[in-house]
XYZ file of C-alpha atoms in Angstrom:
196
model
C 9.245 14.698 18.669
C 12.561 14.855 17.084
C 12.345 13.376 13.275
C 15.405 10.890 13.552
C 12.936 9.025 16.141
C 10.327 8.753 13.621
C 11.607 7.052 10.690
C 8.925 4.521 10.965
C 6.671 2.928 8.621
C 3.411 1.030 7.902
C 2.848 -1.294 5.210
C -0.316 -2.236 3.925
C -1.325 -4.797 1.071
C -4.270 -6.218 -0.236
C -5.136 -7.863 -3.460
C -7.172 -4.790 -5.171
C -11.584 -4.802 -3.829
C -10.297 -5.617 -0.346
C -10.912 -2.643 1.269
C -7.366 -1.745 2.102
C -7.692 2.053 0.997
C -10.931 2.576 2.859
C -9.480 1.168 6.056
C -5.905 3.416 5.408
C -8.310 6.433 4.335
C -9.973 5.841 8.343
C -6.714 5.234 9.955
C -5.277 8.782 8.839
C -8.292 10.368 9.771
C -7.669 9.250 13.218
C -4.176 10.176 13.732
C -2.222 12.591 12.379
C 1.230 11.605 12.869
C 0.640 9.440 10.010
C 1.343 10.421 6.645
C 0.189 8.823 3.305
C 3.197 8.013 0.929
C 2.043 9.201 -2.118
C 3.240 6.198 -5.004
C 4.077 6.800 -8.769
C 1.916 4.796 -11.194
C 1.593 4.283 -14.873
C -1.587 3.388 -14.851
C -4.163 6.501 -15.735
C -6.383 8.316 -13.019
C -9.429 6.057 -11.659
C -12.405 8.719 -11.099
C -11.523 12.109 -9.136
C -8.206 10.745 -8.422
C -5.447 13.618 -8.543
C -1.906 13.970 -9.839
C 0.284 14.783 -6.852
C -2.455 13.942 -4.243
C -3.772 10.011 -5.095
C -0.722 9.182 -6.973
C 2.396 10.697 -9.487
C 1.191 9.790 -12.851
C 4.215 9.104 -14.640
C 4.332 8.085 -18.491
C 6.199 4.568 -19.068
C 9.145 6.480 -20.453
C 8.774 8.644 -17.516
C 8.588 5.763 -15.081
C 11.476 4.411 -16.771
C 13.721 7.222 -16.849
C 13.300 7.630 -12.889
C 14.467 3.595 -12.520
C 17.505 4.707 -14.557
C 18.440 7.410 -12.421
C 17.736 5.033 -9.279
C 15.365 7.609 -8.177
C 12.393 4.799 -6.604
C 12.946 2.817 -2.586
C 11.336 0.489 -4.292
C 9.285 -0.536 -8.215
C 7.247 -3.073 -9.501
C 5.948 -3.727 -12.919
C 2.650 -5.039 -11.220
C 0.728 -5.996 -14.879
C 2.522 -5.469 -18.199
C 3.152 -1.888 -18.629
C 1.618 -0.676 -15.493
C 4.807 -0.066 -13.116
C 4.583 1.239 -9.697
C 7.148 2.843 -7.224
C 7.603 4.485 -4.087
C 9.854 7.923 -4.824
C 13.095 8.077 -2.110
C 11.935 11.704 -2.319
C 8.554 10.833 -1.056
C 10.095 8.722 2.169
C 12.437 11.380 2.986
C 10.115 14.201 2.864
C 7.578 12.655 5.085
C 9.920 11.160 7.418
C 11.602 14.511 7.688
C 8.245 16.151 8.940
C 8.251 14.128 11.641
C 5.447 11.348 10.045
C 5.335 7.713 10.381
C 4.388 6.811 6.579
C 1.660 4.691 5.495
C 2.373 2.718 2.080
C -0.714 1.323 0.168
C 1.568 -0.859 -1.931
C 1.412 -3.954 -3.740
C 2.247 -7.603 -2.244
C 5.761 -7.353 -4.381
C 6.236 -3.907 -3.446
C 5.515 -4.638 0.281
C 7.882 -7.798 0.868
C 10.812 -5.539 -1.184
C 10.199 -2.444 1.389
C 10.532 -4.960 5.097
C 13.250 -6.725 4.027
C 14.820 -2.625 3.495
C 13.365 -1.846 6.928
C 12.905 -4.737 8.794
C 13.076 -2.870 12.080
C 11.469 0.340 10.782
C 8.001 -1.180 9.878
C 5.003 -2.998 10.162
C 3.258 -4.730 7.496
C -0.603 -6.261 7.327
C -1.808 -8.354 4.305
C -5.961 -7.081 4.308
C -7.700 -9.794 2.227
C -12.017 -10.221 1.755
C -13.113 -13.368 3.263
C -13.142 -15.901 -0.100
C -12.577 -15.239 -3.726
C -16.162 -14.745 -4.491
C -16.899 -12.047 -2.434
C -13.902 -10.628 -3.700
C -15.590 -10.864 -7.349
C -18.687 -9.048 -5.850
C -17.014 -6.032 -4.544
C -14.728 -5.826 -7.645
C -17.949 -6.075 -9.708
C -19.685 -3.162 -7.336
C -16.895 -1.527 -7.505
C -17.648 -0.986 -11.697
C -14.110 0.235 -12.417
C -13.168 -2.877 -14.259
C -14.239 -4.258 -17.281
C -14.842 -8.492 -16.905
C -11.854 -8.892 -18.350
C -10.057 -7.015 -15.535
C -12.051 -8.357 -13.138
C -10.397 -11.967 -13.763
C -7.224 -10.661 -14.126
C -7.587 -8.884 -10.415
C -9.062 -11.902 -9.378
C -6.045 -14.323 -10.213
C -3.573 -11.383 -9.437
C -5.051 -12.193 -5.539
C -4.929 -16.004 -5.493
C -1.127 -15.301 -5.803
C -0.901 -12.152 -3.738
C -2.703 -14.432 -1.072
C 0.008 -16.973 -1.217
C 2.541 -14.728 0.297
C 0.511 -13.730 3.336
C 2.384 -15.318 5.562
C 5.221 -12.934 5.098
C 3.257 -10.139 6.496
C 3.208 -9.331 10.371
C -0.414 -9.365 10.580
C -3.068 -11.030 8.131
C -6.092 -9.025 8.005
C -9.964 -10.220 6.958
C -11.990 -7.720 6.156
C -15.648 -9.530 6.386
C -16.751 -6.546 8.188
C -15.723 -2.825 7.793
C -16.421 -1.263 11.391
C -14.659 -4.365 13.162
C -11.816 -4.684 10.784
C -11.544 -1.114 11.270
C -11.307 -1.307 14.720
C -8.482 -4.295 14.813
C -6.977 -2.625 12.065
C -6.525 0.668 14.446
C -5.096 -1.488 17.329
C -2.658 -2.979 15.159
C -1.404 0.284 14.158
C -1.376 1.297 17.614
C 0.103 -1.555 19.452
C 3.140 -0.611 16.609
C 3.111 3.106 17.361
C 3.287 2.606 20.960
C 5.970 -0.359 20.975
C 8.669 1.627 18.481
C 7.826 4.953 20.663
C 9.117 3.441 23.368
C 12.132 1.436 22.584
């Protein structure tokens, strides 16, 4: 498949517990003409995540410098001092292999990158089914200190608000089906831009 045919994209946002990167982490096991766009982030390493492979961990100045030299598609300042941003190096490398790319990006982030590429993507909003089960997972999850937790937690009452942007609205009550109409999506997508 010639690359110039390819420069498609899928857009995925979630307020953070929904489950978005566990349903993206399926989706690219199951097709490999995806590609995950790999975002720069402020925000220090969560766990085994890797420099290069999970995200760019930039320093603020870092981050900074890049905006200056209008290196980013697209950047948010997401919470004070944590910035994130999707590298125009990034996009073109993956859509010059040939790869749809898959952004896990914020709300903000999101909106900013289909109005760039209205005809070039589709985006889903993924949200849990209420607030409180929201604050379970994120309290599972035990990356978050309380104090983060509420801060995620209101972060998602206004993410939510702007669902209605997104192509397709998402609830993920439970994995294996929202897996499932989360791969048909994608699909139904694929198949539709393949063939115009």
């Amino acid at each position: 498949m010639r690359a110039d045919l390819c420069r498609k994209m899928l857009i995925v946002s979630a307020p953070s517990g929904s489950g978005k990167s566990t349903l993206i982490g399926a989706l690219l096991q199951k097709n490999p003409n995806l590609a995950f766009s790999i975002s720069a982030t402020t925000r220090p390493p969560r766990g085994k995540e890797e420099h290069g492979k999970d995200y760019f961990f930039l320093s603020v100045e870092d981050f900074k410098e890049k905006i200056k030299q209008n290196a980013f598609v697209e950047w948010e300042e997401v919470y004070e001092g944590r910035f994130y941003g999707t590298l125009k190096s990034e996009l073109e490398r993956l859509w010059g292999m040939g790869k749809t790319v898959v952004f896990d990006i914020d709300v903000k982030g999101g909106l900013n990158l289909k109005k760039m590429y209205p005809k070039e993507s589709l985006s889903v909003f993924i949200k849990a089914p209420s607030l409180e089960n929201l604050r379970e997972r994120l309290i599972k999850r035990g990356t978050d200190s309380p104090e983060q937790i509420e801060q995620r937690l209101a972060k998602a009452k206004e993410e939510t608000s702007h669902e209605s942007y997104f192509d397709h609205v998402l609830i993920n009550d439970d994995l294996s089906k929202s897996q499932l109409e989360f791969f048909e999506i994608v699909e139904t997508f694929l198949q539709k831009k393949e063939s115009q």
